[in-house]
CSV table of C-alpha atoms in Angstrom, one decimal:
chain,number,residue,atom,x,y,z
C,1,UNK,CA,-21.1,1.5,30.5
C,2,UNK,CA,-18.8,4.3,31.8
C,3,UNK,CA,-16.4,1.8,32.3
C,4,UNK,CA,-16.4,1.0,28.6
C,5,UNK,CA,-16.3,4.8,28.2
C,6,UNK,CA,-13.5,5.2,30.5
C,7,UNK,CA,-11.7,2.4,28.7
C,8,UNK,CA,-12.1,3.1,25.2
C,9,UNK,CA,-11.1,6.9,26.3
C,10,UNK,CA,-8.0,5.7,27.8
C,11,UNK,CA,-7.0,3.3,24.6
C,12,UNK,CA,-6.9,6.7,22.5
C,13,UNK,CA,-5.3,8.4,24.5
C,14,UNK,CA,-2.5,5.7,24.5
C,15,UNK,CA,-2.9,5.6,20.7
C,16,UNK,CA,-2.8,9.3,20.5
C,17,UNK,CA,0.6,9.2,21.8
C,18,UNK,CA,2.6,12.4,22.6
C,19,UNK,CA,2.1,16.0,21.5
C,20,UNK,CA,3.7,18.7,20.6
C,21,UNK,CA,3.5,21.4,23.4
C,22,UNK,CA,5.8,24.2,22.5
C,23,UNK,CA,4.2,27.8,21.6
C,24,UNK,CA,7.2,28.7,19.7
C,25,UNK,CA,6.2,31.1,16.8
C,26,UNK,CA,8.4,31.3,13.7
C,27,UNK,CA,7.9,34.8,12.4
C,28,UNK,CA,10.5,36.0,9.7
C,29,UNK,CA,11.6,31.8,9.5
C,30,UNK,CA,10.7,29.8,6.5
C,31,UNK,CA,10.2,25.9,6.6
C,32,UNK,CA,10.0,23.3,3.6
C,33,UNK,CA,7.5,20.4,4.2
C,34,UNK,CA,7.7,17.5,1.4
C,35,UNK,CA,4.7,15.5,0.8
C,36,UNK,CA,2.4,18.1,2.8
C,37,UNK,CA,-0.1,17.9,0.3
C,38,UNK,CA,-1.7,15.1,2.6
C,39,UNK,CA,-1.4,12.8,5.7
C,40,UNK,CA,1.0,13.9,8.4
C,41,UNK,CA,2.8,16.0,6.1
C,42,UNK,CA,-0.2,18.1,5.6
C,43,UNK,CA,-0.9,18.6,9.5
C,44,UNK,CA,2.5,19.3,9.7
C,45,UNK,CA,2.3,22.3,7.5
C,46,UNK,CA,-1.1,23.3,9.2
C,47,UNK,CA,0.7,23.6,12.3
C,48,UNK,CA,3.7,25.3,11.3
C,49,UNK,CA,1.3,27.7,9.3
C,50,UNK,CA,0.2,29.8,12.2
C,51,UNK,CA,3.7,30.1,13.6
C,52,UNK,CA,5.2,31.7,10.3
C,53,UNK,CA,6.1,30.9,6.6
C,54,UNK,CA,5.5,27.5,4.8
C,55,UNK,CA,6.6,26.1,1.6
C,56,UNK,CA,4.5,23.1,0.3
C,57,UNK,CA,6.7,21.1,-1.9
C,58,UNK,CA,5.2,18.3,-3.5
C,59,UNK,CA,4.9,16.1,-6.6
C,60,UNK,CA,1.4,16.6,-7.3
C,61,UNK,CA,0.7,20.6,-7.5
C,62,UNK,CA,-3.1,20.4,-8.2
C,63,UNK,CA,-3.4,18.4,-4.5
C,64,UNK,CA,-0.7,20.5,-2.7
C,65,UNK,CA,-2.7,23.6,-4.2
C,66,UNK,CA,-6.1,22.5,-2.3
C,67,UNK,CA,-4.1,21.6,0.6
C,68,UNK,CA,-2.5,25.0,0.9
C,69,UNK,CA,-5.5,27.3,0.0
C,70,UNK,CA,-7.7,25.0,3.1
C,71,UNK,CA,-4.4,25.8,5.1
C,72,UNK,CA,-3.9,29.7,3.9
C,73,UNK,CA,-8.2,30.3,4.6
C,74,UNK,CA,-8.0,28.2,8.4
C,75,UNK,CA,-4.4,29.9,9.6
C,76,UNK,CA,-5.1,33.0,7.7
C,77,UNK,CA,-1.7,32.9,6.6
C,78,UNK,CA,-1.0,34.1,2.9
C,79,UNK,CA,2.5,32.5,3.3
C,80,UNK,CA,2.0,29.4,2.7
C,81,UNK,CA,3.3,28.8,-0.6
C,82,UNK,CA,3.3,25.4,-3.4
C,83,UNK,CA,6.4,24.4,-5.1
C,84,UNK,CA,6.7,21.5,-7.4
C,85,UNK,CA,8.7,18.7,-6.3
C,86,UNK,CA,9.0,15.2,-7.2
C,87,UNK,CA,11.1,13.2,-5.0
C,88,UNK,CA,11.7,10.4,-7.9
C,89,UNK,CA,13.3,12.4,-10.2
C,90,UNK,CA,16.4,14.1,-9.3
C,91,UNK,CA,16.0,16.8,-12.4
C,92,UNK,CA,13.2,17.8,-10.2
C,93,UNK,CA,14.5,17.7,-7.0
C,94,UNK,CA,17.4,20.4,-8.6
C,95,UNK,CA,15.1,22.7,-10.6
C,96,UNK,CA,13.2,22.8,-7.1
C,97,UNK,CA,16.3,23.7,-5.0
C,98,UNK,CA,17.6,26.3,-8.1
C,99,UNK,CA,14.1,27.9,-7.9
C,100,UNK,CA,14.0,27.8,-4.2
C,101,UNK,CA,17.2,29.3,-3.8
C,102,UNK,CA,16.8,31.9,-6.1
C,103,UNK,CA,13.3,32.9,-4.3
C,104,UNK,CA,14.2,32.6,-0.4
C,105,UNK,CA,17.4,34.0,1.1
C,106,UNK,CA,16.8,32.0,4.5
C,107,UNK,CA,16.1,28.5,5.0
C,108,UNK,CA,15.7,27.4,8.6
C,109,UNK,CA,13.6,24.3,9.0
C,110,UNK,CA,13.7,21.7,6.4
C,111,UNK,CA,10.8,18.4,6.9
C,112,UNK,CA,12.0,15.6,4.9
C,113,UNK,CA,8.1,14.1,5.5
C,114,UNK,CA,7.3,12.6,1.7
C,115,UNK,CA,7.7,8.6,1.4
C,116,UNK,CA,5.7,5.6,-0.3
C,117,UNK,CA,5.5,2.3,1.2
C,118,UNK,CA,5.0,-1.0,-0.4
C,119,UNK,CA,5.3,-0.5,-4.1
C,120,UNK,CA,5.6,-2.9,-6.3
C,121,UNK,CA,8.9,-3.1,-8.0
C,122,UNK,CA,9.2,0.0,-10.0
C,123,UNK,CA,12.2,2.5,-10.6
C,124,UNK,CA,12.3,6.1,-10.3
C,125,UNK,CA,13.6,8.0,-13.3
C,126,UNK,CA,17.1,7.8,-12.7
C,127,UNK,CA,16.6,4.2,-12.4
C,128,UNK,CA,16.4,3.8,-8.7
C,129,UNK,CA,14.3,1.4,-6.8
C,130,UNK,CA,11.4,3.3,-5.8
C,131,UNK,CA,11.6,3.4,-2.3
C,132,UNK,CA,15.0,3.7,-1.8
C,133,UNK,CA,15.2,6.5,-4.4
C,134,UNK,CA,12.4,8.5,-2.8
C,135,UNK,CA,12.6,8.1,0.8
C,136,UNK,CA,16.5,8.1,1.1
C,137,UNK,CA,18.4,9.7,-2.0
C,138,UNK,CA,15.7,11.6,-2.9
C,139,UNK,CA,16.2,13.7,0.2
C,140,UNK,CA,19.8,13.1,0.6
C,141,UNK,CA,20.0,15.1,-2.6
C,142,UNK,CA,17.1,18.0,-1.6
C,143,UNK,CA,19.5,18.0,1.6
C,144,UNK,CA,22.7,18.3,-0.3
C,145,UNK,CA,21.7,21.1,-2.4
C,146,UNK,CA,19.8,23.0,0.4
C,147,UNK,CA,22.5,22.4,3.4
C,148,UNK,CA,24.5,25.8,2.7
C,149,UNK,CA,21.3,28.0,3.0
C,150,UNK,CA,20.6,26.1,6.0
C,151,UNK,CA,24.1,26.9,7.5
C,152,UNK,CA,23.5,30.9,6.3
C,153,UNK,CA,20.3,30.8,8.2
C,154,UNK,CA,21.3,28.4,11.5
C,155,UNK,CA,20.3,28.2,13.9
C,156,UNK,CA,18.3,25.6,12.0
C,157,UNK,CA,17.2,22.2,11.9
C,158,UNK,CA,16.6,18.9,9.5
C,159,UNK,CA,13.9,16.6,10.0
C,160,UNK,CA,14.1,13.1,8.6
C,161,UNK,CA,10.9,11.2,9.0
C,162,UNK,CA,11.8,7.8,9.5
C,163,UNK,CA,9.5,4.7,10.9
C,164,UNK,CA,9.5,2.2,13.6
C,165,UNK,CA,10.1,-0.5,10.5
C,166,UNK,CA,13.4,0.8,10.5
C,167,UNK,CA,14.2,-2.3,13.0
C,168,UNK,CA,13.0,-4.5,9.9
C,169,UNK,CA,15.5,-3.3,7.7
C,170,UNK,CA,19.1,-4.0,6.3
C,171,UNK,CA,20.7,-2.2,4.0
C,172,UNK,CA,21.8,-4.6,1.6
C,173,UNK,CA,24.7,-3.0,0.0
C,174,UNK,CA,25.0,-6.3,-3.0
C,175,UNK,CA,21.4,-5.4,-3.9
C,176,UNK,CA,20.8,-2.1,-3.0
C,177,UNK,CA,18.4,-1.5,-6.0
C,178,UNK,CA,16.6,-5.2,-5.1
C,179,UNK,CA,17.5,-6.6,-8.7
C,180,UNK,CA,18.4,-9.7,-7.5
C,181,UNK,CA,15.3,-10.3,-4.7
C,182,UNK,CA,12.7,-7.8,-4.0
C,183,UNK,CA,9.9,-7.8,-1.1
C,184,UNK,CA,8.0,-4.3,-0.8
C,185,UNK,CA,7.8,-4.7,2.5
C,186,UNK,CA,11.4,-5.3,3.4
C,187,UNK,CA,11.9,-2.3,0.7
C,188,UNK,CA,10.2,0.1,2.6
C,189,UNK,CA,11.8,-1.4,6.2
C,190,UNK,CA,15.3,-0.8,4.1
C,191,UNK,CA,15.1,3.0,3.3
C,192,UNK,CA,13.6,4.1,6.5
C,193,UNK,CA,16.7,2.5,7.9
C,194,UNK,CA,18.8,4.4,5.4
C,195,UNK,CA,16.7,7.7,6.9
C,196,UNK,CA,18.0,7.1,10.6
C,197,UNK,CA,21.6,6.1,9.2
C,198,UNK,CA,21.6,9.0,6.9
C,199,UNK,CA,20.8,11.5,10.2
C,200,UNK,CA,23.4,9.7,12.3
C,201,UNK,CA,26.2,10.7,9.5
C,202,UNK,CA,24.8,13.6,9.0
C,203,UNK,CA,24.6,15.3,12.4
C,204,UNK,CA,28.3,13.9,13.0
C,205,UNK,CA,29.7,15.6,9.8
C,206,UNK,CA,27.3,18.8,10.9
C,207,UNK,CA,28.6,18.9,14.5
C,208,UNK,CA,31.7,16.6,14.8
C,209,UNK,CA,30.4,14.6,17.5
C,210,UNK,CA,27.0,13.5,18.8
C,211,UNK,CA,25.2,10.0,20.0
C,212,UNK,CA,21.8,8.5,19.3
C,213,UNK,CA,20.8,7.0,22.1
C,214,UNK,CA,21.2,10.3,24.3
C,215,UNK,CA,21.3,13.7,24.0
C,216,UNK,CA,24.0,15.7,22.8
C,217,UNK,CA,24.9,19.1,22.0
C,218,UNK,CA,25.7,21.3,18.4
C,219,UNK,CA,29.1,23.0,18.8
C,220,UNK,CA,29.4,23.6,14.6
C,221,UNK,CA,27.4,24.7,12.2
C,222,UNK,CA,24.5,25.5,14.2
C,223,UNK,CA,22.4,23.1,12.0
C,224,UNK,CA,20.9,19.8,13.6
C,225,UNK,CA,19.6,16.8,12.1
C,226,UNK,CA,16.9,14.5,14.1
C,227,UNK,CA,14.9,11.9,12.8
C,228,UNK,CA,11.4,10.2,13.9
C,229,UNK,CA,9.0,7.7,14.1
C,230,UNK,CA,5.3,9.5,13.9
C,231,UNK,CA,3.7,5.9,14.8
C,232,UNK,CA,1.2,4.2,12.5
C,233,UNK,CA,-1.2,6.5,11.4
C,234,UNK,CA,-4.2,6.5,9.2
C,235,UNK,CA,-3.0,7.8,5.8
C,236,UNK,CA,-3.4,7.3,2.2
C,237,UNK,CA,0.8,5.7,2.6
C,238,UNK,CA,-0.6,2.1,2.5
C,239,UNK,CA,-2.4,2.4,-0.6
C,240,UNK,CA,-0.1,0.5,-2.8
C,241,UNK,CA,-1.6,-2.3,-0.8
C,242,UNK,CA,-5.1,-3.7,-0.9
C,243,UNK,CA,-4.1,-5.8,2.6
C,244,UNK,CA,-2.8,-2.9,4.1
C,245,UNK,CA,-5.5,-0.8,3.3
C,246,UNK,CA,-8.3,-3.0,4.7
C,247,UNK,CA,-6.1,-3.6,7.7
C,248,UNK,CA,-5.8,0.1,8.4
C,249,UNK,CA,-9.7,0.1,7.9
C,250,UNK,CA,-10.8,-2.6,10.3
C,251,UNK,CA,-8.0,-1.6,13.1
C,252,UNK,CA,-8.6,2.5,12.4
C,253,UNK,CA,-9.5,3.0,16.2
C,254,UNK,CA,-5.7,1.8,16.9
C,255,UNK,CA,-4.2,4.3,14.8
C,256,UNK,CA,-3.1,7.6,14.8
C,257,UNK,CA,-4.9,10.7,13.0
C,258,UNK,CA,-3.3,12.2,10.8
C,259,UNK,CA,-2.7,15.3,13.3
C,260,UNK,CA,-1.9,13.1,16.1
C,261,UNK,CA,1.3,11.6,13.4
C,262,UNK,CA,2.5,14.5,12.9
C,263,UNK,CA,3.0,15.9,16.6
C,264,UNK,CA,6.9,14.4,16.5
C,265,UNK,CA,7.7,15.8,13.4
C,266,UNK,CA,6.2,19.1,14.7
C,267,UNK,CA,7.9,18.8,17.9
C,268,UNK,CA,11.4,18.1,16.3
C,269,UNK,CA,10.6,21.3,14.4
C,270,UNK,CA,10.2,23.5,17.2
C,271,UNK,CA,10.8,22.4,20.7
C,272,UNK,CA,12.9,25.2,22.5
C,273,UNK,CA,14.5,22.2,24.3
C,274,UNK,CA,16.1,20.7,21.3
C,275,UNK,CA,17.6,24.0,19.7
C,276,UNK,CA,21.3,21.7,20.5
C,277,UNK,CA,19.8,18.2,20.0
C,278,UNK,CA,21.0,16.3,16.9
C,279,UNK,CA,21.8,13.0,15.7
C,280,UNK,CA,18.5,12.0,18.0
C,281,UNK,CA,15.7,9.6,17.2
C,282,UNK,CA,12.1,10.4,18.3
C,283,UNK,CA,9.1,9.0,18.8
C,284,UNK,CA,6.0,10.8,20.7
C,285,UNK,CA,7.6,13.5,21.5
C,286,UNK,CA,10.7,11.8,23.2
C,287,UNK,CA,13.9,10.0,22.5
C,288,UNK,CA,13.4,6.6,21.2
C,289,UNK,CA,15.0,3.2,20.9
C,290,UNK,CA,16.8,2.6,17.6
C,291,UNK,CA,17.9,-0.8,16.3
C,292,UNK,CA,21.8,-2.1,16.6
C,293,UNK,CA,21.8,-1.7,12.5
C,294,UNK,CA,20.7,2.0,13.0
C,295,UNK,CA,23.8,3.2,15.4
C,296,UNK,CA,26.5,1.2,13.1
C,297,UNK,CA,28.8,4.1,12.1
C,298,UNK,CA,30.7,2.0,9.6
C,299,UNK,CA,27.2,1.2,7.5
C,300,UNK,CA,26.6,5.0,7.8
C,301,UNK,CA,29.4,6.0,6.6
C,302,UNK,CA,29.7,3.5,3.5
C,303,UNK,CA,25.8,4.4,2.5
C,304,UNK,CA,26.8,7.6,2.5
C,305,UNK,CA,29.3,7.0,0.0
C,306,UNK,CA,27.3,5.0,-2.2
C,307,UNK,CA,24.5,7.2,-2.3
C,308,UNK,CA,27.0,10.3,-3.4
C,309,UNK,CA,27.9,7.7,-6.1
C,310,UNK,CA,24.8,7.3,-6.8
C,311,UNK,CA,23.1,10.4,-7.1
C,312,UNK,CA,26.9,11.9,-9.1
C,313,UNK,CA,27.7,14.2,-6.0
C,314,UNK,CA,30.9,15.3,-4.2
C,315,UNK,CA,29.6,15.8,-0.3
C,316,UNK,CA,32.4,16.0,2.3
């Protein structure tokens, strides 16, 4: 029996994964957290709640409400504020950043967390496919119109929450919308591609030189970009799919919590040790392997075009 014990004990705390050991408190700093109204994004925010000033921006303010007043009553920080923000409609995604701009003179942690996994073919108001218009150009945009506040603020950082299913994905410039074929699964694996690519470009335009497969160092604007893989974790994400969800169900003991998800994201948030790092891909805590596709510079560049195109912007 202790055996079992001992075995079942080590199993989590393989599972479990890394965590998130920095003490680094965040007084007079304010961070954005999309999608914290649940999941990882939510124990992201808790964490970052009793190291200084949070803003909750999500689609559904009722949720993101709850989530903040549990947050506000366990931290006993006031600071944690909701703002409405929905990452499928780019009209929303600019009266957030006008508001947010107008309210907050600093900016100095942004946590592109928000995503949805295997929809079925659906568009997002502007008439993207919904995936890649929430989980890529929906935060290229956010991004775009909150970088300069970043820079005023720096040193600061950018988060992009990517997934290990990045090494499933392409992107498929001929059908980037999936018009002509569409699988939700390969959907999903294509924008969290398009979240490591978009990092990779963007911590080379912020610091003119940088690698992804080891560390280097922010000589520019003083703002970094990382992104990450929190692992699978136990979250409402899957719940487009009925498989999925009884999967996650049966297999629960193999996932992550919630909390234990969001130690990366955390991590790239804070640690003292990556105040420099950038263009950097994470997973538990620690540099990670990323797929051929996800460290070619040409792709980057090119779907960094297209999505300027896309979303009507001028970003050098």
């Amino acid at each position: 029996a202790w055996a079992v014990t001992e075995a079942t004990f080590s199993c989590r705390r393989y599972v479990a994964g890394g965590q998130c050991k920095s003490t680094a408190r965040l007084e007079g700093k304010v961070v954005i957290v999309t999608g914290a109204n649940t999941g990882i994004g939510k124990e992201t925010a808790r964490d970052l709640a009793r190291r200084g000033k949070v803003i909750v921006a999500c689609r559904d303010v009722a949720k993101a409400e709850a989530a903040a007043s549990e947050i506000r009553a366990e931290t006993g920080n006031q600071q944690v504020l909701v703002k409405k923000l929905d990452l499928a409609d780019t009209k929303s995604i600019r009266e957030f950043a006008e508001k947010f701009l107008a309210e907050e003179k600093e900016l100095h942690i942004l946590i592109n967390n928000a995503g949805v996994m295997l929809c079925p073919y659906s568009k997002t108001a502007d008439g993207f496919e919904m995936h890649l218009g929430v989980n890529h150009l929906g935060h290229f945009l956010l991004t775009f119109l909150l970088l300069e506040r970043l820079k005023q603020s720096a040193p600061a950082r950018i988060v992009n929450v990517s997934s290990l299913a990045h090494h499933g994905g392409r992107i498929r410039f001929h059908d980037l919308q999936g018009e002509k074929s569409y699988n939700r699964g390969l959907a999903y694996c294509h924008s969290k591609l398009a979240n490591v690519l978009f990092t990779r470009e963007l911590a080379r335009r912020l610091q003119g030189k940088f690698a992804l497969n080891c560390f280097s160092f922010a000589t520019g604007t003083k703002v970094t970009a990382n992104a990450l893989h929190p692992g699978s974790v136990s979250s409402e994400l899957v719940r487009h799919s009925f498989v999925m969800t009884w999967l996650w169900k049966i297999f629960s003991f193999f996932l992550k919590t919630p909390w234990e998800g969001a130690q990366t994201s955390i991590y790239c948030a804070v640690a003292e040790e990556l105040e420099s790092v950038t263009g950097q891909y994470f997973s538990d805590c620690q540099p990670a392997y990323v797929s051929p596709r996800a460290r070619d510079d040409e792709t980057a560049k090119k779907l960094w075009s297209v999505s300027c195109e896309l979303l009507r912007i001028h970003w050098d």
